[in-house]
Each structure stands twice: as C-alpha cells, then as structure tokens.
PDB file of C-alpha atoms in Angstrom:
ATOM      1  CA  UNK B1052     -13.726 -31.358  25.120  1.00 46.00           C
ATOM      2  CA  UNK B1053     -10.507 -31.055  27.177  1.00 51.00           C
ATOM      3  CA  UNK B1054     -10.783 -27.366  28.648  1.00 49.00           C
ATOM      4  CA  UNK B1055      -7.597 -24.640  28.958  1.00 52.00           C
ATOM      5  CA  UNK B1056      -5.628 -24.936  31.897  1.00 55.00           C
ATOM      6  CA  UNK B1057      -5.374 -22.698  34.967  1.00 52.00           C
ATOM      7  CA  UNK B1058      -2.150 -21.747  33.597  1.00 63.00           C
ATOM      8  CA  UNK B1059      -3.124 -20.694  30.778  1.00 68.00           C
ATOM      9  CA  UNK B1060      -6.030 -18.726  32.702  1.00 61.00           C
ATOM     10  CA  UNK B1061      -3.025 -16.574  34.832  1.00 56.00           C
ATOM     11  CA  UNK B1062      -0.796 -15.941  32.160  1.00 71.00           C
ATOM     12  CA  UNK B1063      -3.533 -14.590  29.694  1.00 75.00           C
ATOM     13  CA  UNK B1064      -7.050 -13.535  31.766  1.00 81.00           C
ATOM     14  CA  UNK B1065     -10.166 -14.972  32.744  1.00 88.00           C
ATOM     15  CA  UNK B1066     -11.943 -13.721  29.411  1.00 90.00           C
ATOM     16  CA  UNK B1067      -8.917 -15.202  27.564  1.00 93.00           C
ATOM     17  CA  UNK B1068      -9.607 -18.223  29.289  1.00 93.00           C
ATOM     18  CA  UNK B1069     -13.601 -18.197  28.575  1.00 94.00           C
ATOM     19  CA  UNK B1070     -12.890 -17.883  25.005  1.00 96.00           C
ATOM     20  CA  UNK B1071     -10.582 -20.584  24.157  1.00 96.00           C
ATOM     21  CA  UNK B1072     -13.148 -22.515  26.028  1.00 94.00           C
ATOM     22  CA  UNK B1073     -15.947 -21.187  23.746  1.00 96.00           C
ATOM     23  CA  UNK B1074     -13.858 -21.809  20.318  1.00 97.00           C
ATOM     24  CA  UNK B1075     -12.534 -24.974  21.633  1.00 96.00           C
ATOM     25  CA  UNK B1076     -16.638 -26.381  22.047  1.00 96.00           C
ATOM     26  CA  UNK B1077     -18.171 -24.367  19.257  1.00 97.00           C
ATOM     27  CA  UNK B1078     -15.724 -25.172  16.572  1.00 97.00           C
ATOM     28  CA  UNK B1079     -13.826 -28.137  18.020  1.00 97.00           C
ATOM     29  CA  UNK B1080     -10.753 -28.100  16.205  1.00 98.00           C
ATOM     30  CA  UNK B1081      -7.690 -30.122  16.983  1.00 97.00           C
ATOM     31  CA  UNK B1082      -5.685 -27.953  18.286  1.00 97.00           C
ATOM     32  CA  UNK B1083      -5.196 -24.316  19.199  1.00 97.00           C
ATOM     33  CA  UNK B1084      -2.228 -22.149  18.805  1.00 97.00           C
ATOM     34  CA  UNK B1085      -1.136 -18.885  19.940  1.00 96.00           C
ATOM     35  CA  UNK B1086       1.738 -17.572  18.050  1.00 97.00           C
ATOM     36  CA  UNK B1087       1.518 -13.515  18.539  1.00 96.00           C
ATOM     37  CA  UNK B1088       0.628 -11.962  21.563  1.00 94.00           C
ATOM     38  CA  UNK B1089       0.851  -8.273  22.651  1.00 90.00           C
ATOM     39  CA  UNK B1090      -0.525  -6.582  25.862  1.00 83.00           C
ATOM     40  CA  UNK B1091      -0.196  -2.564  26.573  1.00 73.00           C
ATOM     41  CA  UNK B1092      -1.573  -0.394  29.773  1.00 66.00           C
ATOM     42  CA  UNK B1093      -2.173   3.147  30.055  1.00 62.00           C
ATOM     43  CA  UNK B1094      -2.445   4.316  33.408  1.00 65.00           C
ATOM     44  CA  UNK B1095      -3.117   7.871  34.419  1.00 64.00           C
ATOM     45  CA  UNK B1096      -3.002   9.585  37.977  1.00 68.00           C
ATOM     46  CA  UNK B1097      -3.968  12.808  38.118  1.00 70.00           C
ATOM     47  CA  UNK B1098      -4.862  15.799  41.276  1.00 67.00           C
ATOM     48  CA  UNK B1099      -8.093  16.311  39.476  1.00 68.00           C
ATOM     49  CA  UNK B1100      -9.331  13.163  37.651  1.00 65.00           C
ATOM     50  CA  UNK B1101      -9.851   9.691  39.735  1.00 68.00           C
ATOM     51  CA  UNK B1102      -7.337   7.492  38.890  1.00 66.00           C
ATOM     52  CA  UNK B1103      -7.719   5.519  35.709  1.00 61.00           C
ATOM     53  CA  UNK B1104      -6.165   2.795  33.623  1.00 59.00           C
ATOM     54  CA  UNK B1105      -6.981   0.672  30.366  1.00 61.00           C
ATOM     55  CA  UNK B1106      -5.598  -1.973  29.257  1.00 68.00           C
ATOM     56  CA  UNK B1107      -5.736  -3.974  25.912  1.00 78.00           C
ATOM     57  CA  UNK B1108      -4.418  -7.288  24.279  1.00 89.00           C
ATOM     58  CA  UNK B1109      -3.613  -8.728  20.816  1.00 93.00           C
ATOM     59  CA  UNK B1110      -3.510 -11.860  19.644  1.00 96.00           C
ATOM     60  CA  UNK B1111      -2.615 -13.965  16.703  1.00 97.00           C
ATOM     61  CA  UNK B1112      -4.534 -17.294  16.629  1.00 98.00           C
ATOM     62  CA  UNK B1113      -3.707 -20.910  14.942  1.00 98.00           C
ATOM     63  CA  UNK B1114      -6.651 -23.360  14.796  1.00 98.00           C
ATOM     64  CA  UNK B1115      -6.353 -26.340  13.288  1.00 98.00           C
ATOM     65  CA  UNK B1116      -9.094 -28.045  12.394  1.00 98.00           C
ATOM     66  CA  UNK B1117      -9.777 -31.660  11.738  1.00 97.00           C
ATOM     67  CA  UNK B1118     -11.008 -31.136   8.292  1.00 96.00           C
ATOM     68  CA  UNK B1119     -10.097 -29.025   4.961  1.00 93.00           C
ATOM     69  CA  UNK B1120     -13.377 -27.271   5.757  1.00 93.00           C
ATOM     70  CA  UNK B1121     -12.304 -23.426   5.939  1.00 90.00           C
ATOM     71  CA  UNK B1122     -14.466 -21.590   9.013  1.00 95.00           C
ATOM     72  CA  UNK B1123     -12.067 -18.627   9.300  1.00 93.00           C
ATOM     73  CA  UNK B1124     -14.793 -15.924   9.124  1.00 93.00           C
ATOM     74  CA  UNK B1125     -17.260 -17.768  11.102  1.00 96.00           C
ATOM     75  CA  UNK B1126     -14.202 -18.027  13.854  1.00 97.00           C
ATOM     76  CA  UNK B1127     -13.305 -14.360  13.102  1.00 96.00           C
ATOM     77  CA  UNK B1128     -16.631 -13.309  14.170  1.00 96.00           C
ATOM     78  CA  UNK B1129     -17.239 -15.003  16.855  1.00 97.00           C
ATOM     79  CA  UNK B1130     -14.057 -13.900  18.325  1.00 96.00           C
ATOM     80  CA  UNK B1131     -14.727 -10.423  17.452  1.00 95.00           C
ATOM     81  CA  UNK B1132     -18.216 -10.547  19.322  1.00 96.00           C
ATOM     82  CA  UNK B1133     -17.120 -12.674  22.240  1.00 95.00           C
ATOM     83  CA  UNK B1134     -13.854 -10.627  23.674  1.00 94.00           C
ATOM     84  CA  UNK B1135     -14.284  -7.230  24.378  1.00 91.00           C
ATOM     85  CA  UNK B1136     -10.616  -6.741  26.060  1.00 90.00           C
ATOM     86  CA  UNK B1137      -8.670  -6.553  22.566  1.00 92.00           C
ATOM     87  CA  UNK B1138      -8.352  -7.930  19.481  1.00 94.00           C
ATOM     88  CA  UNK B1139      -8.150 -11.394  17.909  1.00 96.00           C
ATOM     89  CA  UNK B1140      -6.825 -12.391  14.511  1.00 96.00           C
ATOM     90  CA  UNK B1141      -7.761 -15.859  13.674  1.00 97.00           C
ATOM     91  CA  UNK B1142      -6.329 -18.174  10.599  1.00 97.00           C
ATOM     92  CA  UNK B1143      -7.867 -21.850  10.584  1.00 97.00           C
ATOM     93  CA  UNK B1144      -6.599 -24.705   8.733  1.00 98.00           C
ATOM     94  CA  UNK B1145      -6.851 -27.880   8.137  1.00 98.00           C
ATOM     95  CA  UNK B1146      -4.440 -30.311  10.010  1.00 97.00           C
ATOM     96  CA  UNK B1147      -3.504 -32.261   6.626  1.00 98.00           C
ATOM     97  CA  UNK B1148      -2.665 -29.279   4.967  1.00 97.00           C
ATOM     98  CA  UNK B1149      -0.629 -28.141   7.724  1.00 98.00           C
ATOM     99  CA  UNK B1150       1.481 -30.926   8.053  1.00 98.00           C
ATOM    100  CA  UNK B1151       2.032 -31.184   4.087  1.00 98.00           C
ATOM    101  CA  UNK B1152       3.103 -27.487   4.815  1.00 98.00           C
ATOM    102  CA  UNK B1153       5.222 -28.665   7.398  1.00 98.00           C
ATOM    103  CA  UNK B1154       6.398 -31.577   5.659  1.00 97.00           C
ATOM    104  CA  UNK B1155       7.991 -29.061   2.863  1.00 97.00           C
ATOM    105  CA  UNK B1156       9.571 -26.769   5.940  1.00 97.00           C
ATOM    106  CA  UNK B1157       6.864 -24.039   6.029  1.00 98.00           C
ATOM    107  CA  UNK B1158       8.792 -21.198   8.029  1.00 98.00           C
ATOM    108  CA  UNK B1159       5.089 -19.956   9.026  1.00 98.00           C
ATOM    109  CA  UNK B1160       4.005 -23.506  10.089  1.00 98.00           C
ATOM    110  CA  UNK B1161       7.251 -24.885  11.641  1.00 98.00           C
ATOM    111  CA  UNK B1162       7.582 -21.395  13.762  1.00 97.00           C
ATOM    112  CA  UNK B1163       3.882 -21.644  15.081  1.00 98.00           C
ATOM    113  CA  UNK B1164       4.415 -25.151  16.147  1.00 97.00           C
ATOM    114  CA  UNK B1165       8.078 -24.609  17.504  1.00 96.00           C
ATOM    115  CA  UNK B1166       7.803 -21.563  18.988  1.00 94.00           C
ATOM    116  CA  UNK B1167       3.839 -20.965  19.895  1.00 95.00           C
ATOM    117  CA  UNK B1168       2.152 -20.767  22.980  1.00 95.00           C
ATOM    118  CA  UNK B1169      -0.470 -24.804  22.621  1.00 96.00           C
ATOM    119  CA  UNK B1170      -3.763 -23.203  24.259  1.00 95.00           C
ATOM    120  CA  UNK B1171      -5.589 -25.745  23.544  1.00 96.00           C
ATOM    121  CA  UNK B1172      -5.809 -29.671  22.061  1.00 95.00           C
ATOM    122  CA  UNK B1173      -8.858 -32.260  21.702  1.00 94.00           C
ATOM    123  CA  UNK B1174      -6.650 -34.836  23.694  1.00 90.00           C
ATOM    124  CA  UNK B1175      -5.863 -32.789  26.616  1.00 87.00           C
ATOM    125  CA  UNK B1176      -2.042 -32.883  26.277  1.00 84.00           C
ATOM    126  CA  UNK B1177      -0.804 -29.412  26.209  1.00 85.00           C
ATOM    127  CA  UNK B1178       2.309 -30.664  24.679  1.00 86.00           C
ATOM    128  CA  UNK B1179       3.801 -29.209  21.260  1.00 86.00           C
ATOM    129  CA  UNK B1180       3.835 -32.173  18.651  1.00 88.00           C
ATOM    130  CA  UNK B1181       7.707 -32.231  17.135  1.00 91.00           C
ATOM    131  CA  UNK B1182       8.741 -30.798  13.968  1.00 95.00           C
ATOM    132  CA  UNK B1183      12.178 -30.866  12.292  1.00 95.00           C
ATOM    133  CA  UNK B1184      14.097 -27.154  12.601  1.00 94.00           C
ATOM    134  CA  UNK B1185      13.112 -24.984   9.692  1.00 96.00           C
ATOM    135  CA  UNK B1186      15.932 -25.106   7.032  1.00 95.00           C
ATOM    136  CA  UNK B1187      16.455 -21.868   5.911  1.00 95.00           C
ATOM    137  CA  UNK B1188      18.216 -22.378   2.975  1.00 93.00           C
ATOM    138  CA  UNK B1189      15.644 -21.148   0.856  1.00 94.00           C
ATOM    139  CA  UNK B1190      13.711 -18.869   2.312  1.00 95.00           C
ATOM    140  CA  UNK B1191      15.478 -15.603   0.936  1.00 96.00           C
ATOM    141  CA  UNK B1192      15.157 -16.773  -2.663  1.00 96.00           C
ATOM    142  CA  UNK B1193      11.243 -17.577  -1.779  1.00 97.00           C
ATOM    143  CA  UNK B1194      10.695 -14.413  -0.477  1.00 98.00           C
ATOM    144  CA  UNK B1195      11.832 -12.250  -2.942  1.00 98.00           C
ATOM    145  CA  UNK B1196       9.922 -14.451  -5.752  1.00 97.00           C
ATOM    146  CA  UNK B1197       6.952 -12.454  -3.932  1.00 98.00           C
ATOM    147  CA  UNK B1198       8.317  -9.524  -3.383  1.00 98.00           C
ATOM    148  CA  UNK B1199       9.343  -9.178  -7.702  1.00 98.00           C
ATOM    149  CA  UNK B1200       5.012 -10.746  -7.687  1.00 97.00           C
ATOM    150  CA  UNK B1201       3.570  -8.848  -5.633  1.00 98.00           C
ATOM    151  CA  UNK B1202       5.164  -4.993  -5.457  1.00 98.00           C
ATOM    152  CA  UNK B1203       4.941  -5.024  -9.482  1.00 98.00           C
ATOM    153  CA  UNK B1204       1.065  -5.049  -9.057  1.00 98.00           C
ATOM    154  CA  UNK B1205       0.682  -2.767  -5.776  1.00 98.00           C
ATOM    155  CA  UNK B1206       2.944  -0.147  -7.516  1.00 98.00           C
ATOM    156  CA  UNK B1207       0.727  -0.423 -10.773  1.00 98.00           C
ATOM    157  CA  UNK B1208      -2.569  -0.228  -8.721  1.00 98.00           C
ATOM    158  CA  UNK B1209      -0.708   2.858  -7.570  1.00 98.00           C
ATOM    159  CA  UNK B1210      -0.393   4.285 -10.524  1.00 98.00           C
ATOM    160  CA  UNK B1211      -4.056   3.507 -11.617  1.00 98.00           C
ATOM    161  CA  UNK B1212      -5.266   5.135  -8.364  1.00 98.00           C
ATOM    162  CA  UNK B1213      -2.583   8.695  -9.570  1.00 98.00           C
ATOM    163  CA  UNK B1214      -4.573   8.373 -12.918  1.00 98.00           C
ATOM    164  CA  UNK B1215      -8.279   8.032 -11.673  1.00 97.00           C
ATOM    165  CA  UNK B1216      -7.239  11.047  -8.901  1.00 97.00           C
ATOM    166  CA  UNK B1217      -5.993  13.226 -12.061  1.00 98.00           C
ATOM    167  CA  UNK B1218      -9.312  13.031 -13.853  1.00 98.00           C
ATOM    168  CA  UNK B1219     -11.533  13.804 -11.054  1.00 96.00           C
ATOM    169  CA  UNK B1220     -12.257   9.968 -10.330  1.00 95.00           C
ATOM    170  CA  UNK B1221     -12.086   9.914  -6.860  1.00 95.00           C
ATOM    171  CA  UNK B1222     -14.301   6.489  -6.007  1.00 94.00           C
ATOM    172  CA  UNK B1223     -12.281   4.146  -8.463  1.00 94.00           C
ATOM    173  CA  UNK B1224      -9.243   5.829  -7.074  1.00 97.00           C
ATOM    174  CA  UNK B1225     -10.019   4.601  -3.745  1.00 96.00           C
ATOM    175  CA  UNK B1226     -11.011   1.713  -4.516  1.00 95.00           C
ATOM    176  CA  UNK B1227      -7.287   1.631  -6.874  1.00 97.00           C
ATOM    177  CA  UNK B1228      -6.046   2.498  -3.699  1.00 98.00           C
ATOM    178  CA  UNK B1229      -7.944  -0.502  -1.419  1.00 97.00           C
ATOM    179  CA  UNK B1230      -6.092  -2.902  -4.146  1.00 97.00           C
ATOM    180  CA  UNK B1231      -2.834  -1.658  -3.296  1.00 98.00           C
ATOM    181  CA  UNK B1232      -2.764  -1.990   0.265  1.00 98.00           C
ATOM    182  CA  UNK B1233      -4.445  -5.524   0.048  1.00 98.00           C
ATOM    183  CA  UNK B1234      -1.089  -6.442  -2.128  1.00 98.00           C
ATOM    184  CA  UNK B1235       0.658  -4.709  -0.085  1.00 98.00           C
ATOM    185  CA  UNK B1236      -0.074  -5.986   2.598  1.00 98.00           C
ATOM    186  CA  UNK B1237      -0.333  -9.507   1.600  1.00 98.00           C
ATOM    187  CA  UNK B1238       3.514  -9.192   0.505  1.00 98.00           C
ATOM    188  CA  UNK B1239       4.576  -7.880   3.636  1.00 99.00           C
ATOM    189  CA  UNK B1240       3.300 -11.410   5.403  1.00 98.00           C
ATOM    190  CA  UNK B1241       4.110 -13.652   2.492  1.00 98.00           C
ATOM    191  CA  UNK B1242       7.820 -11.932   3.059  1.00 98.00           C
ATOM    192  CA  UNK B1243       7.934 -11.429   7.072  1.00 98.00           C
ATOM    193  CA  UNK B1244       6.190 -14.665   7.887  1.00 98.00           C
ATOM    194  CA  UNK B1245       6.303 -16.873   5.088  1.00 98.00           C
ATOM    195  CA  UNK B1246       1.975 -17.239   5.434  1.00 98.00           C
ATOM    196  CA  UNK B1247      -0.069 -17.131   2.246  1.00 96.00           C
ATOM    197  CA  UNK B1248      -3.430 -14.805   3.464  1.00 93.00           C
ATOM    198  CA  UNK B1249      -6.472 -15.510   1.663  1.00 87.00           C
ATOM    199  CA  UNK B1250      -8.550 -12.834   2.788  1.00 89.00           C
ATOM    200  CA  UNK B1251      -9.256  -9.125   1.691  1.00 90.00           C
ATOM    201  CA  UNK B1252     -10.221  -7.498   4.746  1.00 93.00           C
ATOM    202  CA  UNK B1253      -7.639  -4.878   5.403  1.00 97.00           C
ATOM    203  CA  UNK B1254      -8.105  -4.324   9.086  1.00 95.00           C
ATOM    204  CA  UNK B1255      -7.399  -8.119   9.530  1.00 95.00           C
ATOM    205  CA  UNK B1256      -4.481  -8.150   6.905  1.00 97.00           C
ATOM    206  CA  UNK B1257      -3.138  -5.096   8.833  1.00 97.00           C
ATOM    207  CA  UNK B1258      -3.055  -6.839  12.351  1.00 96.00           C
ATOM    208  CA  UNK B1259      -1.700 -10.264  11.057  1.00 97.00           C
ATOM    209  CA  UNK B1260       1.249  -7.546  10.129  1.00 97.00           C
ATOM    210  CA  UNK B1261       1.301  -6.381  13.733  1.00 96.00           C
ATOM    211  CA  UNK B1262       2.990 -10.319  14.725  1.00 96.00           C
ATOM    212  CA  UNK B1263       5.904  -9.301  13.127  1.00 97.00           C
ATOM    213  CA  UNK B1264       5.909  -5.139  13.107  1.00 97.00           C
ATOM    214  CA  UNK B1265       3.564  -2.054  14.580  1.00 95.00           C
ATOM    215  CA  UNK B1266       4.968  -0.133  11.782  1.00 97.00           C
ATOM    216  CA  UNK B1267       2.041  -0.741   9.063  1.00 98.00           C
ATOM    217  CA  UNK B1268      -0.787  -0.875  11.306  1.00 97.00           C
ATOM    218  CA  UNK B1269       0.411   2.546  12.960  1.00 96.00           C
ATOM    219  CA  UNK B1270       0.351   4.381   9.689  1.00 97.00           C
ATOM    220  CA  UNK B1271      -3.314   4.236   9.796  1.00 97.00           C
ATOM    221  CA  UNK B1272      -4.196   3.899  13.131  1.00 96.00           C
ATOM    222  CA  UNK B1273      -1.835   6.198  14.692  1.00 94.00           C
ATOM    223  CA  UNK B1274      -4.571   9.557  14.535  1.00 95.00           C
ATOM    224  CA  UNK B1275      -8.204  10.194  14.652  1.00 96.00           C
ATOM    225  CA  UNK B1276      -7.690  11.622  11.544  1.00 96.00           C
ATOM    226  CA  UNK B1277      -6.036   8.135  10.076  1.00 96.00           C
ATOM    227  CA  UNK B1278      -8.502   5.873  11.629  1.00 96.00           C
ATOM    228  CA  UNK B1279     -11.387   8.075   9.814  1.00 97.00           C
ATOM    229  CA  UNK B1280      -9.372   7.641   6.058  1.00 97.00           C
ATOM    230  CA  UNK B1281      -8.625   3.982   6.718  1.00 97.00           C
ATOM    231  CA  UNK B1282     -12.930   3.409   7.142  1.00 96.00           C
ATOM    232  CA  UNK B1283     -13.223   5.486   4.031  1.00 96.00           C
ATOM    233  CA  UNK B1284     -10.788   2.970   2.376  1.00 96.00           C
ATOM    234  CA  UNK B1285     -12.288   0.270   3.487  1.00 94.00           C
ATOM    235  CA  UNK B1286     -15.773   1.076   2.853  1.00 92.00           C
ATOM    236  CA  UNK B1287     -14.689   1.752  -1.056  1.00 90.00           C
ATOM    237  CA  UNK B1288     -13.777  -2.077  -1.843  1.00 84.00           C
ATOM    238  CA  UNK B1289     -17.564  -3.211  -2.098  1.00 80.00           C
ATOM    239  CA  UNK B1290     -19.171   0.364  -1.900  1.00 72.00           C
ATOM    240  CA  UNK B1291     -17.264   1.760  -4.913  1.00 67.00           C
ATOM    241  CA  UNK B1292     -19.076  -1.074  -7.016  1.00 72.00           C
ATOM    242  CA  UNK B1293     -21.692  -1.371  -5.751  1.00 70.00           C
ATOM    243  CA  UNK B1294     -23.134   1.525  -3.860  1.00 73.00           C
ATOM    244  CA  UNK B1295     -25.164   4.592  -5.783  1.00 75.00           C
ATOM    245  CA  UNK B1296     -24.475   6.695  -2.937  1.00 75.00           C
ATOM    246  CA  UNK B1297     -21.144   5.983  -1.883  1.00 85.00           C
ATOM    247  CA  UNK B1298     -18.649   9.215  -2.757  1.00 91.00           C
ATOM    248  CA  UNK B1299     -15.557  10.433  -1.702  1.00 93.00           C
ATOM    249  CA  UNK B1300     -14.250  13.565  -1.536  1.00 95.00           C
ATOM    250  CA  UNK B1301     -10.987  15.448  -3.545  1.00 97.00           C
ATOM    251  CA  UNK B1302      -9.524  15.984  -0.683  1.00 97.00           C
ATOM    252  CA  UNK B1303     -10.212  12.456   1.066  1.00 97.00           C
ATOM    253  CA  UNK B1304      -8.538  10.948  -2.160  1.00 97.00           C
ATOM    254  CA  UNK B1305      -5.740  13.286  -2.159  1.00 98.00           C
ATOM    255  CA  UNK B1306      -4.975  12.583   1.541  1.00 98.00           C
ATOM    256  CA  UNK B1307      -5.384   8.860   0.727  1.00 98.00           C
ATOM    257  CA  UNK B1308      -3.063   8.767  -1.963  1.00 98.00           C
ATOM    258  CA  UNK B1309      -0.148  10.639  -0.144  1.00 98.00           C
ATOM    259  CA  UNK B1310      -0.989   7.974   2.893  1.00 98.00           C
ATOM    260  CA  UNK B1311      -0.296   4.785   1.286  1.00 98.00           C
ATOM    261  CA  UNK B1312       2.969   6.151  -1.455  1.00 98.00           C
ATOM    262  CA  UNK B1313       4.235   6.321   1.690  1.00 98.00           C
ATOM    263  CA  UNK B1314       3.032   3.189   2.840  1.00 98.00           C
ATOM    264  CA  UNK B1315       4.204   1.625   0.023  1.00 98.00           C
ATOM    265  CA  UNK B1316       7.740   3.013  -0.009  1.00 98.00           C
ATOM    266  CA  UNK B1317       7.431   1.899   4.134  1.00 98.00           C
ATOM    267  CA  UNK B1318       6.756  -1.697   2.943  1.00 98.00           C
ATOM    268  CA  UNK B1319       9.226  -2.001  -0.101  1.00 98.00           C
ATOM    269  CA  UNK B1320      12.160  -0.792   2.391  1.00 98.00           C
ATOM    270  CA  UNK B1321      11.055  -3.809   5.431  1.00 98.00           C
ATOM    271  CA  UNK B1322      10.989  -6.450   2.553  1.00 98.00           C
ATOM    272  CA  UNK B1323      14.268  -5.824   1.125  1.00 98.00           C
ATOM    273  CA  UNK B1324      15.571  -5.700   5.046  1.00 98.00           C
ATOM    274  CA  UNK B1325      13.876  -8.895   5.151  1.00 98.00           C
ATOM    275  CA  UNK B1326      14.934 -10.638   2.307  1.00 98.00           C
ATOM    276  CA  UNK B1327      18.410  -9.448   3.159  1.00 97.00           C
ATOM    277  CA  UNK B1328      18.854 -10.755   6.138  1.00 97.00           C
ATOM    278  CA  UNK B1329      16.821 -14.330   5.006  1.00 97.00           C
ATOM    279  CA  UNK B1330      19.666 -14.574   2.529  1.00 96.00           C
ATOM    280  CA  UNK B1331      22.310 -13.819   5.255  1.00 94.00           C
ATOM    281  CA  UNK B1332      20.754 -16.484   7.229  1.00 93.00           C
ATOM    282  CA  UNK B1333      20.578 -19.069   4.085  1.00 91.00           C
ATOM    283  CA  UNK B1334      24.709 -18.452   3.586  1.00 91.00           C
ATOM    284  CA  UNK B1335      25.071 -18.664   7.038  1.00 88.00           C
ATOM    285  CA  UNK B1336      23.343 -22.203   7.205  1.00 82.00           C
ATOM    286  CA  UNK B1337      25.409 -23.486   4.124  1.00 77.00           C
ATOM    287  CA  UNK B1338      28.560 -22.438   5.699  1.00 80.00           C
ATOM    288  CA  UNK B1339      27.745 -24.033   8.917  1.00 77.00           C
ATOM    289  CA  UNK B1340      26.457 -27.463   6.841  1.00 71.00           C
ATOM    290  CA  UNK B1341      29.617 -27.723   5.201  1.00 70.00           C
ATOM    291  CA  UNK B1342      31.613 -26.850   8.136  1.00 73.00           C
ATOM    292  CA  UNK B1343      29.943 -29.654  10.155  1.00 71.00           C
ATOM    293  CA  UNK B1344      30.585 -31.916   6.903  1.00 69.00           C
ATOM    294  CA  UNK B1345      34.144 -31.385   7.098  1.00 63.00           C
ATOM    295  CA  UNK B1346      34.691 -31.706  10.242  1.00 56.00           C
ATOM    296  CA  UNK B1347      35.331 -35.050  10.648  1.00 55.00           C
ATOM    297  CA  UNK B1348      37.466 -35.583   7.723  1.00 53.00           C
ATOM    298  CA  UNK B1349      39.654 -32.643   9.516  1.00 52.00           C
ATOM    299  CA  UNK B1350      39.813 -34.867  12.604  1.00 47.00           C
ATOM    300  CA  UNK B1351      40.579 -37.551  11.036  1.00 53.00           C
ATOM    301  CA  UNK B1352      43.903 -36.305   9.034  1.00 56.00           C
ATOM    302  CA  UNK B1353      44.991 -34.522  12.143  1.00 53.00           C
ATOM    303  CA  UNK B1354      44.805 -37.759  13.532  1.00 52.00           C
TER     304      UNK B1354
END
C-alpha cells in the first residue's frame, strides 16, 4: 500500500488524510480520485458568547478498482462512519470499464482524470495517467437524448403523485413523489456531468448534484422545515411498501408536492442552460476543426 502524501495531508486535513489511508488498505483499489471538493466556515464573535467557529467539507470521490466488482455502498458506508468533518460521496468503478468509457470520450471520465485532484494510486506515483481532450462534438445532442428520457417520466410521476394527493392518497403520493426526484435528479447528472448514477438514495443523488450546482441540494436542505420533508420523502421509498405503520399527513403531502413542481421546473430550466451551451460548445469545436483544416491550404495559395 503506497500511503497519501504530506501534501495531500496540508491541502485537505489530517482526518482527510487518515481516510484515504483507510479506503486505500481496506478496499485497495487502483487508484483514487478527487474530482469535487467544497469547504465552508462559520465563525462567530460575539460580547456575550465565547468565540466559536465550525467548519465543514464536501467531497466527490473516484475509486477505481481493479475489478468489475461494484463495492460502492460498502465504500459509502464506511466513509460515512469514518469522517465526521463533512460529507463524502463515493462512485467506484472498475478500471476496464473506465477506460472503455474513456476510450469513447466519456466527458465524466476524461474530466475526472484531466482535471481531478490523484489522492491516491497502488504504485505510489501521484501522477495523472494521460487521456486525449474530450471532444465535445457530441455532447449537446447526448444530453438532450436524456433530458427528452428522463423529464417525460419525472413529469408523469408528477402527475401520478397530483392524482394520488386528489383522492386522499397521501403515502403513494409520496412515494410518486420519491420517483420524481430520483429521475430528476438522475437527469440533472446524466446532463451536467455526463455520469450514469445507479443508485436510488436521494441524499447521495442530491450531493453528487452539489459538484456541479448548490441549487438542488439547497431546495431541501436550506430550512429545518425542508430537511424534516426531505426525511419524510425519503423514508416513503421502502416504507410506503412496505411499512403498516408508515403515514403521512395532508398537509406533509401538500407541502411536498408544491416543493418538488418547483424543483422540477428548477431542474428543467439548468438542463436546457446546459444543453445550450454543450451545443454552443459542439459548433464552436467544428468551426475551430475546420478552421485549423483550412489553414494550411490558405497558406499555401497566399504563398
């Protein structure tokens, strides 16, 4: 096991440090990646409180591992349980599935290994293996294959969720409701970040969204009185089935509904943005390719 470097130690913590460690023995994958971090401090001085300040930290993990064997939620928890200074969001993947990803210009992939921080690899060489650039050519037309996928089905669990709430079925309407951020939410990466998530849980969906925007992890974390729906939406995707006791209120489904329209109508308008400017970026590409083509044959009859 080659261990994280001091460096890596003083830019990110000691319990940073200790953990990379930890994954690095427990799991020993090939490499480890860091490709979202985000730090915030709150300190408050006062004439009649001591002084006091707390601090917290987000990251976005990349293991990859030397087999197709998938140990996300294994990872997941043990990051959750080991680092008590923030939050962790791991994806693990295998590192000939990664390079076939990379081989076909993954913009997730190609990003994380261009642009990531390399915590950690099994031969000690803390040195970012090349890739060719991404080639955005296609990446607009990709994107908004999912988005005309995905929205169709978050907007019609939507409207499932309006029809349970109008008969007085307030659990399956939750639960309608738990299906359309899930989409939702797995659209917003697919589009953003060009990842395909393969998990349900929405708090981890929610902070993979925080790598590329606050925006839909605010809208339900931004309140005590947020934070207390979002646990009543996530408690309905296994409770609503399978629960005798589970029940949730009129006014807990009302509130939930009017939460994620406009969650929704929050995520339809960054997509579009997003697709937009992917396109821009695919025209401007073309137009620089066959500017650089021409270029020569230009020279050459000026010559």
């Amino acid at each position: 096991m080659k261990t994280p470097t001091l460096s890596i130690e003083f830019r990110h913590g000691t319990a940073f440090c200790k953990l990379i460690s930890e994954l690095s023995e427990k799991f020993q994958p090939l490499q480890i990646f860091c490709f979202y971090k985000r730090s915030s401090q709150e300190k408050r001085l006062s004439c009649f409180v001591n002084e006091r300040a707390n601090s917290s930290q987000e990251y976005g993990l990349l293991l990859v591992t030397p087999t197709a064997t998938r140990i996300d939620y294994e990872v997941q928890d043990y990051a959750n349980s080991h680092f008590a200074e923030g939050t962790i969001t791991v994806i693990c993947h295998g590192n000939q599935s990664v390079w076939e990803a990379i081989d076909a210009n993954s913009r997730f992939f190609k990003a994380v290994f261009t642009c990531g921080e390399l915590l950690y690899s099994h031969d000690g060489l803390l040195m970012r293996p090349y890739v060719q650039p991404y080639d955005p050519v296609n990446g607009g037309t990709k994107a908004l294959k999912h988005y005309n996928h995905r929205m169709p089905l978050a907007e019609g669990f939507l409207t499932g969720a309006a029809q349970c709430l109008a008969v007085e079925s307030y659990n399956i309407s939750v639960f309608m409701l738990h299906q359309t951020v899930e989409q939702i939410c797995i659209l917003l990466i697919r589009v953003h970040i060009a990842y395909r998530s393969e998990f349900h849980n929405l708090n981890r969906l929610l902070r993979l969204c925080q790598s590329f925007s606050e925006l839909p992890h605010k809208m339900f974390f931004e309140s005590a009185e947020s934070r207390r729906l979002f646990e009543v939406l996530s408690r309905s995707y296994s409770a609503a089935r399978y629960k005798d006791d589970f029940s949730v209120s009129r006014k807990d489904a009302e509130s939930l509904f009017t939460l994620i329209e406009s969650f929704v109508a929050v995520a339809k308008s960054m997509c579009e943005k997003k697709i937009e400017m992917l396109e821009e970026q695919a025209t401007s590409f073309a137009v620089s390719e066959q500017t650089a083509q021409l270029s020569p044959e230009i020279l050459a009859t000026e010559n």
